[in-house]
mmCIF file of C-alpha atoms in Angstrom:
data_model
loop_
_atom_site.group_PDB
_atom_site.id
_atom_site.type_symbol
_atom_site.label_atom_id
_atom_site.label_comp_id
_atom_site.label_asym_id
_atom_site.label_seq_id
_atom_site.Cartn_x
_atom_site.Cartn_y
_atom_site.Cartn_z
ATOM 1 C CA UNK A 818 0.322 27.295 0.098
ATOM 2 C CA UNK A 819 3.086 25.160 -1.471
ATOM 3 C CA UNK A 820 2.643 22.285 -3.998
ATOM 4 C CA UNK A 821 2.329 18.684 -1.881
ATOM 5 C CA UNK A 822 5.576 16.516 -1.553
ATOM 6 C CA UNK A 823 4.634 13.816 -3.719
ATOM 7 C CA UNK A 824 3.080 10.634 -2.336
ATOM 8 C CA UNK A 825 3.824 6.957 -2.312
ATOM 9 C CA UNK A 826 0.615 6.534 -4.557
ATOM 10 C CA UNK A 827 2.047 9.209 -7.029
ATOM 11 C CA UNK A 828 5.600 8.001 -6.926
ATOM 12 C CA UNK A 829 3.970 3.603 -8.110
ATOM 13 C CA UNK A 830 2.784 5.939 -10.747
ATOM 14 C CA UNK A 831 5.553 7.855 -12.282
ATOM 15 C CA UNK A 832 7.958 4.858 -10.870
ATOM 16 C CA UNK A 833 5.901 2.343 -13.368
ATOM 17 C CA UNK A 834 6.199 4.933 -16.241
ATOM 18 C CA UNK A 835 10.050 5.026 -16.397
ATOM 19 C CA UNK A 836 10.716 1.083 -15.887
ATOM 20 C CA UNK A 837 8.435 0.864 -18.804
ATOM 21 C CA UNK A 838 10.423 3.132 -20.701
ATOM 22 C CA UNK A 839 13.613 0.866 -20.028
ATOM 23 C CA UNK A 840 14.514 3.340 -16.673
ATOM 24 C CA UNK A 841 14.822 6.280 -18.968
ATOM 25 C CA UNK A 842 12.921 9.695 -18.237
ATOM 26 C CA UNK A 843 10.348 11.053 -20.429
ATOM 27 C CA UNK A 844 10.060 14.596 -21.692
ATOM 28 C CA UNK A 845 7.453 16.993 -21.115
ATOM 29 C CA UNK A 846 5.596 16.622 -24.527
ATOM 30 C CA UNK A 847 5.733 12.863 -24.156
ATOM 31 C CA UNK A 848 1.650 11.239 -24.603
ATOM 32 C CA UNK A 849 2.394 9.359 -21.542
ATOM 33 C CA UNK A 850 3.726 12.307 -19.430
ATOM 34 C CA UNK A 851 0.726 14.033 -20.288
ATOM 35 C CA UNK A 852 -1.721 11.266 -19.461
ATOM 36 C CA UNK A 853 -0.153 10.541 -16.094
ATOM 37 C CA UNK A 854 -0.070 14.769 -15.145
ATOM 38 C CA UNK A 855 -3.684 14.854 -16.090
ATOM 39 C CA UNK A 856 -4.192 11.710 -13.968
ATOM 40 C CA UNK A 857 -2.306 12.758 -10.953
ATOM 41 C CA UNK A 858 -4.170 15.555 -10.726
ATOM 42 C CA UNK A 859 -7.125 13.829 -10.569
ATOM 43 C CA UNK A 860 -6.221 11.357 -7.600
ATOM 44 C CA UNK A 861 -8.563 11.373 -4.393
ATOM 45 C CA UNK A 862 -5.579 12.375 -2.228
ATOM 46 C CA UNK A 863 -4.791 15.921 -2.186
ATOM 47 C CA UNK A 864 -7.636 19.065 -1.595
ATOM 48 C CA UNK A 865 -8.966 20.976 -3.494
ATOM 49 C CA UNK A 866 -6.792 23.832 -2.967
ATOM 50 C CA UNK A 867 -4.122 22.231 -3.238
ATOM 51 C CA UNK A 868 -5.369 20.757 -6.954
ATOM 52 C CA UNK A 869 -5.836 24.075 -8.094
ATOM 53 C CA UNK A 870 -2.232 25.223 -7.692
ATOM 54 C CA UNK A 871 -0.293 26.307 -10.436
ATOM 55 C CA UNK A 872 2.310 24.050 -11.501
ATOM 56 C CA UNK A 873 0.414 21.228 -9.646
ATOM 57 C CA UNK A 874 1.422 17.803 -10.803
ATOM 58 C CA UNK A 875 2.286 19.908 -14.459
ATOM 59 C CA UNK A 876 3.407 17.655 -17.461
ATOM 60 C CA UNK A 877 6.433 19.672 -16.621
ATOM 61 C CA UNK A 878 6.835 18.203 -12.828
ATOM 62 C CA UNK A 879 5.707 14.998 -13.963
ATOM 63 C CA UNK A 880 8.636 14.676 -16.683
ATOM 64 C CA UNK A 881 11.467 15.909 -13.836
ATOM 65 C CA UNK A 882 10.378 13.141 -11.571
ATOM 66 C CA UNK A 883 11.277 10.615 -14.915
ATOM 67 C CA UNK A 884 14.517 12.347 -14.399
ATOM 68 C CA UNK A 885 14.887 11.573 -10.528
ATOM 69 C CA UNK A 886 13.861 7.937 -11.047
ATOM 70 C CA UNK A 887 16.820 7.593 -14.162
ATOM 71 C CA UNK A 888 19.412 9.601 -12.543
ATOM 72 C CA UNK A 889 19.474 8.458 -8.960
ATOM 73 C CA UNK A 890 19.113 4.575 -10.450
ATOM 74 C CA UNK A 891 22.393 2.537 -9.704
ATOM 75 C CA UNK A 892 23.219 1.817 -13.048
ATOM 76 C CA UNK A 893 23.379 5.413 -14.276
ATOM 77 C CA UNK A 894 26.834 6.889 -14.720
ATOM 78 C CA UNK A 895 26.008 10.823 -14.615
ATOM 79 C CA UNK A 896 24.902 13.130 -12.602
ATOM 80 C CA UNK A 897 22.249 12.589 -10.218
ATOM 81 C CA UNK A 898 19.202 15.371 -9.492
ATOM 82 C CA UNK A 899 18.273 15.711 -6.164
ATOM 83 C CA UNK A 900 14.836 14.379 -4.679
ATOM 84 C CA UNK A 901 13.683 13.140 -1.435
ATOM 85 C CA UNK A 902 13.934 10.029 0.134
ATOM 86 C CA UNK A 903 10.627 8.821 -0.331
ATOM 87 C CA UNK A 904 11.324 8.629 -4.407
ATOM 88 C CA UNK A 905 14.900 7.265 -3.496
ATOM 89 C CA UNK A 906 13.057 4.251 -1.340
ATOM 90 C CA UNK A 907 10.494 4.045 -4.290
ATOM 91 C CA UNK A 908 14.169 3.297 -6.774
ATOM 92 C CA UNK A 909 14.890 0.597 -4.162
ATOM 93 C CA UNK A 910 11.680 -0.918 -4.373
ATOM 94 C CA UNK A 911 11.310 -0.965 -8.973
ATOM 95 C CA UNK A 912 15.141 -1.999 -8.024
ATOM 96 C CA UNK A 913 14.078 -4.710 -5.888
ATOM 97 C CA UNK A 914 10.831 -6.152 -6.828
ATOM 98 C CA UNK A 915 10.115 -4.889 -10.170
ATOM 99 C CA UNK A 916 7.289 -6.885 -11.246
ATOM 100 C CA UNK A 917 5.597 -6.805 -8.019
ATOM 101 C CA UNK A 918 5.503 -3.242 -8.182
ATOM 102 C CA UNK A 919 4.258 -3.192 -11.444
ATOM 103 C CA UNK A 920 1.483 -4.933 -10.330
ATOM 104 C CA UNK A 921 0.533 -2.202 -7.607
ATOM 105 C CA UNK A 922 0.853 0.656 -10.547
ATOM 106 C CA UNK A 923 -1.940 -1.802 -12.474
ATOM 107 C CA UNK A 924 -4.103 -1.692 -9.764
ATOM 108 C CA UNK A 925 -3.939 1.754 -8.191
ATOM 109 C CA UNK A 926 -4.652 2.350 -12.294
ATOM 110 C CA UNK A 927 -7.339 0.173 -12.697
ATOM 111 C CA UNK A 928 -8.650 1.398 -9.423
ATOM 112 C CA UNK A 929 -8.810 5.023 -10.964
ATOM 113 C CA UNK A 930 -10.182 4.499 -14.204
ATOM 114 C CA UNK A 931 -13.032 2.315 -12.798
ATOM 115 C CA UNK A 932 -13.989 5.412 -10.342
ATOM 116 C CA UNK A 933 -13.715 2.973 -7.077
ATOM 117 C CA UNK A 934 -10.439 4.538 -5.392
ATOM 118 C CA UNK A 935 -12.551 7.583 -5.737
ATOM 119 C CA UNK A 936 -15.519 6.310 -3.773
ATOM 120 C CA UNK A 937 -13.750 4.474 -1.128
ATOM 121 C CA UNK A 938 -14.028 7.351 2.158
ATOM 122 C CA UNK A 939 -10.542 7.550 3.922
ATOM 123 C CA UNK A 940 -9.861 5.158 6.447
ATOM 124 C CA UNK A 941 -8.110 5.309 9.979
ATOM 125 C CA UNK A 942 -4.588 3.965 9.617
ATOM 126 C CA UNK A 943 -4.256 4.222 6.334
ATOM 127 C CA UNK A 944 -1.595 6.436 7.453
ATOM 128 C CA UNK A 945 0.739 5.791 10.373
ATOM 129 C CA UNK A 946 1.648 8.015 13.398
ATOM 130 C CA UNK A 947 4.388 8.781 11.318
ATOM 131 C CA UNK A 948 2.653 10.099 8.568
ATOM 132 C CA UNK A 949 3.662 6.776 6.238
ATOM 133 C CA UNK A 950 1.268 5.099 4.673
ATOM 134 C CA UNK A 951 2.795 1.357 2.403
ATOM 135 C CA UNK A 952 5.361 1.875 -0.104
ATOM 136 C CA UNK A 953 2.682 0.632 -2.786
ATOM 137 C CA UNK A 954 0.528 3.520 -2.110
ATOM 138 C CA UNK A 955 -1.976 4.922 0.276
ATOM 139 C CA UNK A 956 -4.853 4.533 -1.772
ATOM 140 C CA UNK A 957 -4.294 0.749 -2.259
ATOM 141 C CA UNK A 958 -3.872 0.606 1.759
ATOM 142 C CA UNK A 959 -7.757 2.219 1.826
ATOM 143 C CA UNK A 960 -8.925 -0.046 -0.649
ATOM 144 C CA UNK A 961 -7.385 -3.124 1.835
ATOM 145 C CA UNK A 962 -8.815 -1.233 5.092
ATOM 146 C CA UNK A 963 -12.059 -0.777 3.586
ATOM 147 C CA UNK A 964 -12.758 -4.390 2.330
ATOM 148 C CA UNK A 965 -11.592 -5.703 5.794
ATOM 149 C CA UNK A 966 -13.903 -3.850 7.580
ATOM 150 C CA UNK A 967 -16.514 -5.211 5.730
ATOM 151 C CA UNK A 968 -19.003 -6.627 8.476
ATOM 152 C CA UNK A 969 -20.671 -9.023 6.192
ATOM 153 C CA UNK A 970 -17.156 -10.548 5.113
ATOM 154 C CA UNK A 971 -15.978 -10.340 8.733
ATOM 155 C CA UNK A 972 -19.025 -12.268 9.731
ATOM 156 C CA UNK A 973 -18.730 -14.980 7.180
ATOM 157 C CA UNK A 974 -15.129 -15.420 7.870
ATOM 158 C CA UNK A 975 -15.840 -16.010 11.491
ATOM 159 C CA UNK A 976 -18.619 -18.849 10.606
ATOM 160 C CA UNK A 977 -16.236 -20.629 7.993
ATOM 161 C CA UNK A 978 -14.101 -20.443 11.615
ATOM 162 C CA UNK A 979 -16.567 -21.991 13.926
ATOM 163 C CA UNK A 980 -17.907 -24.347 11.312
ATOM 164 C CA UNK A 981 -14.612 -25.753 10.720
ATOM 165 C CA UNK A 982 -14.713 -26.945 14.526
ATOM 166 C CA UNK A 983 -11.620 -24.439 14.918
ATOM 167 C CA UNK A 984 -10.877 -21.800 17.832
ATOM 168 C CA UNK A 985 -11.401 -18.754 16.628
ATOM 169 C CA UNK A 986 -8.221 -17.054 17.622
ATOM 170 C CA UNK A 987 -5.570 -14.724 15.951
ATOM 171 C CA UNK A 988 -3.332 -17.296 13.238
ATOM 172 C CA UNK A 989 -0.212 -15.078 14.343
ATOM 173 C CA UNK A 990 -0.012 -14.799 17.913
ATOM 174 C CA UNK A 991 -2.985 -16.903 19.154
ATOM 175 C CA UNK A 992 -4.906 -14.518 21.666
ATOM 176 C CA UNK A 993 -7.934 -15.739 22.432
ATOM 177 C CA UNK A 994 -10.704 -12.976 23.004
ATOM 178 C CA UNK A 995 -13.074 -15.300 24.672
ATOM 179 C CA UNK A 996 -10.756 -16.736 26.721
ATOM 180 C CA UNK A 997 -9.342 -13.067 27.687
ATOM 181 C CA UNK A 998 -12.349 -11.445 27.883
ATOM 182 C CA UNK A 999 -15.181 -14.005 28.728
ATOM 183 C CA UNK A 1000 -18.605 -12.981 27.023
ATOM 184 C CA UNK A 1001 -17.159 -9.544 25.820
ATOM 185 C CA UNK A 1002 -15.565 -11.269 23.640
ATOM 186 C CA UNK A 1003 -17.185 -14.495 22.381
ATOM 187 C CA UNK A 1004 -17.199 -14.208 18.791
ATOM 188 C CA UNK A 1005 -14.953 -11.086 18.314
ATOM 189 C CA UNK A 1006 -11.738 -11.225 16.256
ATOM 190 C CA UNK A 1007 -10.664 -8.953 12.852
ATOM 191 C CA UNK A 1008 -10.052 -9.870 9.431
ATOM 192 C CA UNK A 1009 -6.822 -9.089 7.226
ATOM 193 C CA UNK A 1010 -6.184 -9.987 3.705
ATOM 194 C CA UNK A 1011 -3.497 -12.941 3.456
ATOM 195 C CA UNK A 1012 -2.273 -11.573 0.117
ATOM 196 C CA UNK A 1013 -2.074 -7.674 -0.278
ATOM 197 C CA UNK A 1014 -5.034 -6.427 -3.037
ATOM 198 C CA UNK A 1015 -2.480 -5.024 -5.679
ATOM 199 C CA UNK A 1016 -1.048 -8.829 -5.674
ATOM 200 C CA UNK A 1017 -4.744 -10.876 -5.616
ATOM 201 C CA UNK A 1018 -5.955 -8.058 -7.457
ATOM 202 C CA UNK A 1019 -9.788 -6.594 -8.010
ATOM 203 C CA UNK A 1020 -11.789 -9.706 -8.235
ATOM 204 C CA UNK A 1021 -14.175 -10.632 -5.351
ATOM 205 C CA UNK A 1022 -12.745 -11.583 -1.936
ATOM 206 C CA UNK A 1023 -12.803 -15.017 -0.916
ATOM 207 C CA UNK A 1024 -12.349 -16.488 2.745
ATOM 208 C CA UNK A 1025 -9.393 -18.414 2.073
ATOM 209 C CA UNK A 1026 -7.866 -14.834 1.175
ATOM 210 C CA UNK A 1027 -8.832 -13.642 5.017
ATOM 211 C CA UNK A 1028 -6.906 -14.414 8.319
ATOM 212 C CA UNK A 1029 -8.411 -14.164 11.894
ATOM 213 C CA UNK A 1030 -5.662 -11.670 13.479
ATOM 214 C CA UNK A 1031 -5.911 -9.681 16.987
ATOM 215 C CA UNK A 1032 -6.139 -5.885 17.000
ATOM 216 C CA UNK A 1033 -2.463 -5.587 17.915
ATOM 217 C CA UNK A 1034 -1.373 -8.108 15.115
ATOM 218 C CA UNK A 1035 -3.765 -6.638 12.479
ATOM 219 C CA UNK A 1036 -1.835 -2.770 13.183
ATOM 220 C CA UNK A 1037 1.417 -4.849 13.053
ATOM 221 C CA UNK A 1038 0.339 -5.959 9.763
ATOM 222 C CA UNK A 1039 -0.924 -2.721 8.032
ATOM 223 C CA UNK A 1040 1.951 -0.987 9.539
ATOM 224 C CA UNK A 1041 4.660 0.572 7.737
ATOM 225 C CA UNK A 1042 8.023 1.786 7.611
ATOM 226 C CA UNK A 1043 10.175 3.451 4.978
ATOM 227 C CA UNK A 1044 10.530 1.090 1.980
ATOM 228 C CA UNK A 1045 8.738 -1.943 4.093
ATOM 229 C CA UNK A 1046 4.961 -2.598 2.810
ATOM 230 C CA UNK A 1047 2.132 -4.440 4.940
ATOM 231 C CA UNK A 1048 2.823 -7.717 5.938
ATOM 232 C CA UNK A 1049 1.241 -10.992 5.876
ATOM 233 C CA UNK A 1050 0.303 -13.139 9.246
ATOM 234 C CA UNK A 1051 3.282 -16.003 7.754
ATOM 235 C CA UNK A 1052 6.038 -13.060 8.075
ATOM 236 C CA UNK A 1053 4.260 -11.348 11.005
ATOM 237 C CA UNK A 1054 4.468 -14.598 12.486
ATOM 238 C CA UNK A 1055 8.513 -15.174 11.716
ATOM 239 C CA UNK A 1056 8.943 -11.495 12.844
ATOM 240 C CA UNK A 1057 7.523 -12.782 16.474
ATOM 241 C CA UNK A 1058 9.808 -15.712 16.740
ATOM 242 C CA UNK A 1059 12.730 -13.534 15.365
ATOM 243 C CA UNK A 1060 12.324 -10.958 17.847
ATOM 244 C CA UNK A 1061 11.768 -14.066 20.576
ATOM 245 C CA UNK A 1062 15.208 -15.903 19.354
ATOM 246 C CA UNK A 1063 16.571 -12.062 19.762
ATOM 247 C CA UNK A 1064 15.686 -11.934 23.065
ATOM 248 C CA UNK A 1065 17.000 -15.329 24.431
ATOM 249 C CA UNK A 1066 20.208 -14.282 23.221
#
């Protein structure tokens, strides 16, 4: 058995470490190197077997990433190390949106430490088809998946809905299960999160942070492609009428 590729959650991680550290790596005997190995190897994502490796997520592996993130950044003027694209789109993304990043390392930490990542039970498509799960980390995806299935938050969302005198319909693309599917589906639509969790952060969900979506545009939501994250209804939304202008012409 071979030591796991590392993942999008592990990548935030080590990512967060070296823009902290002014995009420079950090050695081996570094307190901060040593506190990340120890908590890598504690993450809810890989099994057991695989934990128990040797050389798994080692102070030692955990410094050479530092040097992956420094030497394949555009501003440095030596030698790059090799590494896979996944840590190359995770560059792009400290490149691009620094502090929003930052943000996701806080919470997938602050989900750790307080034991709830751990607790949450995977959840279907928190991983694509294609085996990607959002560039902010798979664990932060489960977190989202889990809270939106929530049938008591699902329910209340759909009575703020109804009492509001609105149709309860999907905000992006307006289906209409009732109207589609007659009494099967009076009452029936799904809940996503308007702003992702690493953004809103830990405190308690509110409705205003829910929108009504269809299946098809909740999956179009969650789903992800290299370097992309989830996306809200608002750009789902654009994405339709892009695609629609697109077409016309």
């Amino acid at each position: 058995m071979r030591i796991p590729a590392w993942t999008e959650d592990e990548l935030v991680l080590a990512g967060a470490l070296v823009v902290k550290n002014g995009w420079r790596e950090l050695r081996t005997h570094d307190r901060e190197v040593q506190e990340l190995s120890e908590l890598l190897r504690s993450l809810p994502i890989h099994t057991s077997e695989e934990q128990t490796l040797p050389g798994f997520r080692s102070a030692d592996s955990v410094s050479r990433k530092t040097t992956d993130f420094m030497t394949n950044h555009a501003l440095y003027t030596g030698k790059a190390t090799r590494c896979g694209k996944p840590t190359l789109l995770m560059i792009d993304a400290f490149t691009d949106r620094e502090a929003e990043m930052l943000q996701a390392a806080a919470a997938l930490e602050e989900g750790i430490a307080s034991g709830e990542l751990h607790r949450i039970a995977p959840q279907p498509d928190e991983v694509d088809e294609t085996g990607t799960s959002a560039i902010e980390g798979r664990l932060l995806v489960r977190r989202a998946l889990a809270r939106e299935r929530d049938p008591k938050l699902r329910a209340l969302k759909i009575r703020q809905v109804l009492r509001s005198g609105r149709v309860l319909q999907c905000e992006v693309c307006d289906f209409d299960f009732a109207r589609a599917y007659g009494d099967l589906g009076q009452g029936y639509i799904e809940v996503h999160h308007v702003t992702p969790l690493y953004v809103s952060g830990t405190r308690e969900t509110k409705l205003d942070d829910l929108a009504c979506v269809c299946a098809n545009c909740h999956r179009m939501c969650h789903r992800s492609r290299p370097g992309e994250s989830w996306r809200t209804p608002a750009a789902l939304r654009e994405q339709i009428r892009k695609s629609a202008r697109d077409a016309r012409h």
